[in-house]
C-alpha cells in the first residue's frame, strides 16, 4: 500500500492507495503552518490526482505539481497506463 504525507512550501499532501483508487487530502497553509483550506479527494489514478487536484489548487504551478507527482511516484503510486 502506497502512502504519502509531505509538504512543499505552503502545500501539504496526504494520500494513500486504497485498493482501486487514491484517497487523501491536499491543503494550503499560511506561512506559519496553519491550515487555511483543505480539499479531500478520491481519484482512480495518479495522473487524476495531479490534474484534478494538485494542479488546480496550486493555481497551475507546474513546478510544484511536477515535484509533488515525483514524490508520489517515489512513495509507490503508479499510473497504470
The first five atom37 places (N, CA, C, CB, O) and aatype in JSON, in Angstrom:
{
  "aatype": [20, 20, 20, 20, 20, 20, 20, 20, 20, 20, 20, 20, 20, 20, 20, 20, 20, 20, 20, 20, 20, 20, 20, 20, 20, 20, 20, 20, 20, 20, 20, 20, 20, 20, 20, 20, 20, 20, 20, 20, 20, 20, 20, 20, 20, 20, 20, 20, 20, 20, 20, 20, 20, 20, 20, 20, 20, 20, 20, 20, 20, 20, 20, 20, 20, 20, 20, 20, 20, 20, 20, 20, 20, 20, 20, 20, 20, 20, 20, 20, 20],
  "atom_mask": [
    [1, 1, 1, 1, 1],
    [1, 1, 1, 1, 1],
    [1, 1, 1, 1, 1],
    [1, 1, 1, 1, 1],
    [1, 1, 1, 1, 1],
    [1, 1, 1, 1, 1],
    [1, 1, 1, 1, 1],
    [1, 1, 1, 1, 1],
    [1, 1, 1, 1, 1],
    [1, 1, 1, 1, 1],
    [1, 1, 1, 1, 1],
    [1, 1, 1, 1, 1],
    [1, 1, 1, 1, 1],
    [1, 1, 1, 1, 1],
    [1, 1, 1, 1, 1],
    [1, 1, 1, 1, 1],
    [1, 1, 1, 1, 1],
    [1, 1, 1, 1, 1],
    [1, 1, 1, 1, 1],
    [1, 1, 1, 1, 1],
    [1, 1, 1, 1, 1],
    [1, 1, 1, 1, 1],
    [1, 1, 1, 1, 1],
    [1, 1, 1, 1, 1],
    [1, 1, 1, 1, 1],
    [1, 1, 1, 1, 1],
    [1, 1, 1, 1, 1],
    [1, 1, 1, 1, 1],
    [1, 1, 1, 1, 1],
    [1, 1, 1, 1, 1],
    [1, 1, 1, 1, 1],
    [1, 1, 1, 1, 1],
    [1, 1, 1, 1, 1],
    [1, 1, 1, 1, 1],
    [1, 1, 1, 1, 1],
    [1, 1, 1, 1, 1],
    [1, 1, 1, 1, 1],
    [1, 1, 1, 1, 1],
    [1, 1, 1, 1, 1],
    [1, 1, 1, 1, 1],
    [1, 1, 1, 1, 1],
    [1, 1, 1, 1, 1],
    [1, 1, 1, 1, 1],
    [1, 1, 1, 1, 1],
    [1, 1, 1, 1, 1],
    [1, 1, 1, 1, 1],
    [1, 1, 1, 1, 1],
    [1, 1, 1, 1, 1],
    [1, 1, 1, 1, 1],
    [1, 1, 1, 1, 1],
    [1, 1, 1, 1, 1],
    [1, 1, 1, 1, 1],
    [1, 1, 1, 1, 1],
    [1, 1, 1, 1, 1],
    [1, 1, 1, 1, 1],
    [1, 1, 1, 1, 1],
    [1, 1, 1, 1, 1],
    [1, 1, 1, 1, 1],
    [1, 1, 1, 1, 1],
    [1, 1, 1, 1, 1],
    [1, 1, 1, 1, 1],
    [1, 1, 1, 1, 1],
    [1, 1, 1, 1, 1],
    [1, 1, 1, 1, 1],
    [1, 1, 1, 1, 1],
    [1, 1, 1, 1, 1],
    [1, 1, 1, 1, 1],
    [1, 1, 1, 1, 1],
    [1, 1, 1, 1, 1],
    [1, 1, 1, 1, 1],
    [1, 1, 1, 1, 1],
    [1, 1, 1, 1, 1],
    [1, 1, 1, 1, 1],
    [1, 1, 1, 1, 1],
    [1, 1, 1, 1, 1],
    [1, 1, 1, 1, 1],
    [1, 1, 1, 1, 1],
    [1, 1, 1, 1, 1],
    [1, 1, 1, 1, 1],
    [1, 1, 1, 1, 1],
    [1, 1, 1, 1, 1]
  ],
  "atom_positions": [
    [[0.85, -1.18, 0.0], [0.0, 0.0, 0.0], [0.9, 1.25, 0.0], [-0.97, -0.01, 1.23], [1.79, 1.37, 0.83]],
    [[0.65, 2.15, -0.92], [1.42, 3.38, -1.03], [0.8, 4.46, -0.15], [1.49, 3.86, -2.48], [-0.42, 4.63, -0.12]],
    [[1.66, 5.18, 0.58], [1.22, 6.26, 1.46], [2.2, 7.41, 1.32], [1.13, 5.79, 2.95], [3.41, 7.21, 1.22]],
    [[1.65, 8.64, 1.31], [2.49, 9.83, 1.28], [1.9, 10.86, 2.24], [2.61, 10.41, -0.15], [0.68, 11.03, 2.31]],
    [[2.78, 11.54, 2.96], [2.41, 12.64, 3.84], [3.57, 13.63, 3.72], [2.16, 12.17, 5.36], [4.59, 13.48, 4.39]],
    [[3.41, 14.63, 2.88], [4.51, 15.53, 2.58], [4.02, 16.97, 2.48], [5.2, 15.12, 1.28], [2.84, 17.24, 2.26]],
    [[4.95, 17.89, 2.65], [4.67, 19.32, 2.49], [5.7, 19.92, 1.56], [4.68, 20.04, 3.85], [6.86, 19.52, 1.55]],
    [[5.25, 20.9, 0.78], [6.14, 21.63, -0.11], [5.67, 23.09, -0.1], [6.13, 21.02, -1.58], [4.61, 23.42, -0.61]],
    [[6.49, 23.94, 0.5], [6.08, 25.33, 0.62], [4.82, 25.44, 1.44], [5.87, 25.97, -0.75], [4.78, 24.98, 2.58]],
    [[3.81, 26.03, 0.88], [2.53, 26.23, 1.58], [1.57, 25.06, 1.4], [1.88, 27.5, 1.11], [0.45, 25.11, 1.92]],
    [[1.97, 24.04, 0.67], [1.06, 22.94, 0.32], [1.39, 21.66, 1.09], [1.11, 22.67, -1.18], [2.56, 21.33, 1.29]],
    [[0.34, 20.96, 1.51], [0.5, 19.68, 2.21], [-0.34, 18.63, 1.5], [0.08, 19.8, 3.72], [-1.52, 18.85, 1.2]],
    [[0.27, 17.49, 1.23], [-0.4, 16.39, 0.54], [-0.35, 15.15, 1.42], [0.25, 16.11, -0.84], [0.72, 14.74, 1.88]],
    [[-1.52, 14.57, 1.65], [-1.63, 13.29, 2.35], [-2.47, 12.39, 1.46], [-2.26, 13.45, 3.79], [-3.56, 12.78, 1.04]],
    [[-1.97, 11.2, 1.17], [-2.71, 10.28, 0.32], [-2.31, 8.84, 0.61], [-2.49, 10.61, -1.15], [-1.21, 8.56, 1.07]],
    [[-3.24, 7.94, 0.31], [-2.93, 6.52, 0.41], [-3.66, 5.8, -0.71], [-3.34, 5.94, 1.81], [-4.73, 6.21, -1.16]],
    [[-3.06, 4.71, -1.14], [-3.65, 3.87, -2.16], [-4.65, 2.97, -1.45], [-2.57, 3.04, -2.95], [-4.27, 2.13, -0.63]],
    [[-5.92, 3.13, -1.78], [-6.99, 2.38, -1.11], [-7.59, 1.38, -2.09], [-8.08, 3.33, -0.55], [-8.76, 1.5, -2.46]],
    [[-6.81, 0.41, -2.51], [-7.3, -0.59, -3.45], [-7.26, -0.09, -4.87], [-8.72, -1.01, -3.1], [-6.19, 0.05, -5.45]],
    [[-8.43, 0.19, -5.43], [-8.5, 0.62, -6.83], [-8.58, 2.13, -6.99], [-9.69, -0.02, -7.49], [-8.93, 2.62, -8.07]],
    [[-8.27, 2.88, -5.93], [-8.29, 4.33, -6.02], [-7.31, 4.95, -5.02], [-9.7, 4.86, -5.79], [-6.79, 4.26, -4.14]],
    [[-7.09, 6.24, -5.17], [-6.21, 7.0, -4.28], [-7.09, 7.96, -3.5], [-5.09, 7.77, -5.07], [-7.86, 8.72, -4.09]],
    [[-6.97, 7.93, -2.19], [-7.8, 8.75, -1.32], [-6.89, 9.63, -0.47], [-8.72, 7.87, -0.43], [-5.86, 9.16, 0.03]],
    [[-7.25, 10.9, -0.3], [-6.42, 11.76, 0.52], [-6.93, 13.18, 0.61], [-5.05, 11.77, 0.0], [-8.1, 13.45, 0.38]],
    [[-6.0, 14.09, 0.95], [-6.33, 15.5, 1.06], [-5.14, 16.34, 0.62], [-6.74, 15.85, 2.51], [-3.98, 15.92, 0.69]],
    [[-5.47, 17.54, 0.15], [-4.46, 18.48, -0.3], [-4.82, 19.81, 0.35], [-4.4, 18.59, -1.87], [-5.93, 20.3, 0.17]],
    [[-3.87, 20.41, 1.09], [-4.16, 21.61, 1.87], [-3.23, 22.75, 1.5], [-4.05, 21.31, 3.36], [-2.1, 22.55, 1.06]],
    [[-3.74, 23.96, 1.71], [-2.94, 25.17, 1.61], [-2.79, 25.71, 3.02], [-3.59, 26.24, 0.64], [-3.77, 25.86, 3.74]],
    [[-1.55, 25.99, 3.41], [-1.25, 26.5, 4.75], [-0.75, 27.95, 4.66], [-0.19, 25.61, 5.46], [-0.25, 28.38, 3.62]],
    [[-0.88, 28.68, 5.76], [-0.29, 30.02, 5.78], [1.19, 29.89, 6.09], [-1.0, 30.93, 6.81], [1.7, 28.79, 6.29]],
    [[1.88, 31.02, 6.14], [3.33, 30.97, 6.34], [3.73, 30.41, 7.69], [3.91, 32.35, 6.19], [4.87, 29.96, 7.86]],
    [[2.83, 30.42, 8.67], [3.1, 29.85, 9.97], [2.78, 28.38, 10.07], [2.34, 30.59, 11.01], [3.03, 27.75, 11.1]],
    [[2.22, 27.81, 9.0], [1.89, 26.4, 9.0], [0.45, 26.08, 9.35], [2.77, 25.69, 9.94], [0.05, 24.92, 9.37]],
    [[-0.35, 27.11, 9.64], [-1.75, 26.9, 9.96], [-2.53, 26.63, 8.68], [-2.34, 28.12, 10.71], [-2.38, 27.34, 7.68]],
    [[-3.36, 25.62, 8.71], [-4.12, 25.23, 7.53], [-5.17, 26.28, 7.2], [-4.79, 23.86, 7.74], [-5.98, 26.65, 8.06]],
    [[-5.17, 26.76, 5.96], [-6.15, 27.74, 5.5], [-7.33, 27.06, 4.82], [-5.51, 28.74, 4.55], [-8.48, 27.44, 5.03]],
    [[-7.04, 26.06, 4.01], [-8.08, 25.35, 3.28], [-7.6, 23.94, 2.98], [-8.46, 26.08, 1.98], [-6.4, 23.69, 2.87]],
    [[-8.56, 23.02, 2.85], [-8.2, 21.64, 2.55], [-9.24, 21.07, 1.58], [-8.11, 20.78, 3.84], [-10.44, 21.31, 1.72]],
    [[-8.76, 20.32, 0.62], [-9.63, 19.64, -0.32], [-9.4, 18.14, -0.19], [-9.38, 20.13, -1.78], [-8.28, 17.67, -0.4]],
    [[-10.44, 17.4, 0.14], [-10.34, 15.95, 0.16], [-10.6, 15.43, -1.24], [-11.33, 15.32, 1.19], [-11.35, 16.04, -2.0]],
    [[-9.97, 14.31, -1.58], [-10.16, 13.76, -2.91], [-10.18, 12.25, -2.88], [-9.08, 14.25, -3.84], [-9.69, 11.62, -1.94]],
    [[-10.76, 11.69, -3.91], [-10.77, 10.25, -4.15], [-10.73, 10.08, -5.66], [-12.05, 9.53, -3.49], [-11.73, 10.28, -6.34]],
    [[-9.58, 9.7, -6.17], [-9.37, 9.58, -7.61], [-8.87, 8.16, -7.93], [-8.35, 10.65, -8.12], [-8.34, 7.48, -7.06]],
    [[-9.05, 7.74, -9.17], [-8.65, 6.38, -9.54], [-7.17, 6.27, -9.86], [-9.45, 5.92, -10.73], [-6.55, 5.24, -9.57]],
    [[-6.57, 7.3, -10.46], [-5.2, 7.19, -10.94], [-4.33, 8.34, -10.46], [-5.19, 7.13, -12.45], [-4.84, 9.4, -10.09]],
    [[-3.03, 8.12, -10.46], [-2.06, 9.14, -10.07], [-2.24, 10.41, -10.9], [-0.64, 8.61, -10.24], [-2.28, 11.5, -10.33]],
    [[-2.35, 10.29, -12.21], [-2.49, 11.48, -13.05], [-3.8, 12.22, -12.79], [-2.41, 11.09, -14.5], [-3.86, 13.43, -13.0]],
    [[-4.84, 11.52, -12.34], [-6.08, 12.2, -11.97], [-5.88, 13.08, -10.74], [-7.2, 11.18, -11.7], [-6.4, 14.19, -10.68]],
    [[-5.11, 12.58, -9.77], [-4.79, 13.39, -8.59], [-4.01, 14.62, -9.01], [-3.99, 12.56, -7.56], [-4.3, 15.73, -8.56]],
    [[-3.02, 14.43, -9.87], [-2.18, 15.53, -10.33], [-3.0, 16.56, -11.1], [-1.03, 15.0, -11.2], [-2.93, 17.75, -10.81]],
    [[-3.77, 16.1, -12.09], [-4.5, 17.01, -12.98], [-5.76, 17.61, -12.38], [-4.85, 16.3, -14.22], [-6.11, 18.75, -12.68]],
    [[-6.46, 16.86, -11.53], [-7.75, 17.32, -11.0], [-7.65, 17.96, -9.62], [-8.7, 16.18, -10.94], [-8.57, 18.66, -9.2]],
    [[-6.55, 17.72, -8.91], [-6.43, 18.24, -7.54], [-5.21, 19.16, -7.41], [-6.33, 17.08, -6.54], [-5.36, 20.35, -7.17]],
    [[-4.02, 18.61, -7.56], [-2.8, 19.37, -7.27], [-2.65, 20.57, -8.2], [-1.58, 18.46, -7.4], [-2.45, 21.69, -7.73]],
    [[-2.73, 20.35, -9.5], [-2.51, 21.43, -10.46], [-3.49, 22.6, -10.26], [-2.64, 20.89, -11.89], [-3.04, 23.74, -10.19]],
    [[-4.8, 22.35, -10.16], [-5.72, 23.49, -9.96], [-5.53, 24.2, -8.62], [-7.15, 23.0, -10.06], [-5.61, 25.43, -8.55]],
    [[-5.29, 23.45, -7.55], [-5.16, 24.07, -6.22], [-3.91, 24.94, -6.14], [-5.12, 22.99, -5.12], [-3.9, 25.96, -5.45]],
    [[-2.85, 24.56, -6.84], [-1.62, 25.37, -6.84], [-1.7, 26.53, -7.82], [-0.41, 24.49, -7.17], [-0.72, 27.26, -8.0]],
    [[-2.85, 26.72, -8.45], [-3.01, 27.82, -9.39], [-2.26, 27.57, -10.69], [-2.54, 29.1, -8.78], [-1.87, 28.51, -11.37]],
    [[-2.07, 26.31, -11.03], [-1.39, 25.96, -12.27], [0.12, 26.01, -12.18], [-1.84, 26.86, -13.35], [0.8, 26.14, -13.19]],
    [[0.66, 25.9, -10.98], [2.11, 25.93, -10.8], [2.69, 24.58, -11.23], [2.49, 26.24, -9.31], [2.6, 23.59, -10.51]],
    [[3.28, 24.55, -12.41], [3.78, 23.3, -12.99], [4.96, 22.74, -12.21], [4.19, 23.52, -14.43], [5.09, 21.52, -12.09]],
    [[5.81, 23.6, -11.67], [6.98, 23.12, -10.94], [6.58, 22.38, -9.67], [7.9, 24.3, -10.59], [7.07, 21.28, -9.42]],
    [[5.7, 22.96, -8.89], [5.25, 22.3, -7.66], [4.48, 21.03, -8.01], [4.37, 23.26, -6.81], [4.65, 20.0, -7.37]],
    [[3.62, 21.12, -9.02], [2.85, 19.94, -9.45], [3.77, 18.81, -9.86], [1.92, 20.31, -10.62], [3.57, 17.66, -9.45]],
    [[4.78, 19.1, -10.65], [5.73, 18.07, -11.1], [6.49, 17.48, -9.91], [6.73, 18.67, -12.13], [6.66, 16.26, -9.83]],
    [[6.94, 18.33, -8.99], [7.69, 17.84, -7.84], [6.83, 16.95, -6.94], [8.24, 19.02, -7.03], [7.3, 15.92, -6.46]],
    [[5.58, 17.33, -6.72], [4.69, 16.51, -5.89], [4.38, 15.19, -6.59], [3.39, 17.26, -5.58], [4.28, 14.15, -5.93]],
    [[4.22, 15.21, -7.91], [3.99, 13.96, -8.65], [5.2, 13.04, -8.49], [3.73, 14.25, -10.15], [5.05, 11.84, -8.26]],
    [[6.4, 13.6, -8.62], [7.62, 12.79, -8.46], [7.7, 12.18, -7.07], [8.86, 13.65, -8.73], [8.11, 11.03, -6.92]],
    [[7.31, 12.94, -6.04], [7.32, 12.41, -4.68], [6.3, 11.27, -4.54], [7.01, 13.53, -3.66], [6.56, 10.29, -3.84]],
    [[5.14, 11.41, -5.19], [4.15, 10.33, -5.14], [4.67, 9.07, -5.82], [2.83, 10.79, -5.8], [4.46, 7.97, -5.32]],
    [[5.36, 9.22, -6.94], [5.93, 8.07, -7.64], [6.97, 7.4, -6.75], [6.57, 8.49, -8.99], [7.0, 6.17, -6.65]],
    [[7.82, 8.19, -6.09], [8.83, 7.63, -5.18], [8.18, 6.89, -4.01], [9.74, 8.74, -4.66], [8.74, 5.94, -3.49]],
    [[6.98, 7.34, -3.6], [6.27, 6.7, -2.5], [5.55, 5.43, -2.94], [5.27, 7.67, -1.88], [4.97, 4.73, -2.12]],
    [[5.58, 5.15, -4.26], [4.99, 3.9, -4.74], [3.7, 4.03, -5.52], [4.75, 3.02, -3.6], [3.14, 3.03, -5.95]],
    [[3.21, 5.24, -5.7], [2.0, 5.43, -6.5], [2.37, 5.24, -7.97], [1.36, 6.83, -6.25], [3.42, 5.7, -8.4]],
    [[1.51, 4.58, -8.72], [1.79, 4.29, -10.12], [0.65, 4.72, -11.02], [2.08, 2.8, -10.31], [-0.51, 4.73, -10.61]],
    [[0.99, 5.07, -12.24], [-0.01, 5.34, -13.28], [-0.09, 4.07, -14.12], [0.38, 6.62, -14.16], [0.91, 3.69, -14.73]],
    [[-1.24, 3.38, -14.17], [-1.3, 2.08, -14.83], [-1.13, 2.1, -16.34], [-2.6, 1.44, -14.51], [-0.88, 1.05, -16.93]],
    [[-1.24, 3.24, -17.0], [-1.11, 3.28, -18.45], [-0.33, 4.47, -18.91], [-2.46, 3.28, -19.1], [-0.13, 4.66, -20.11]]
  ]
}
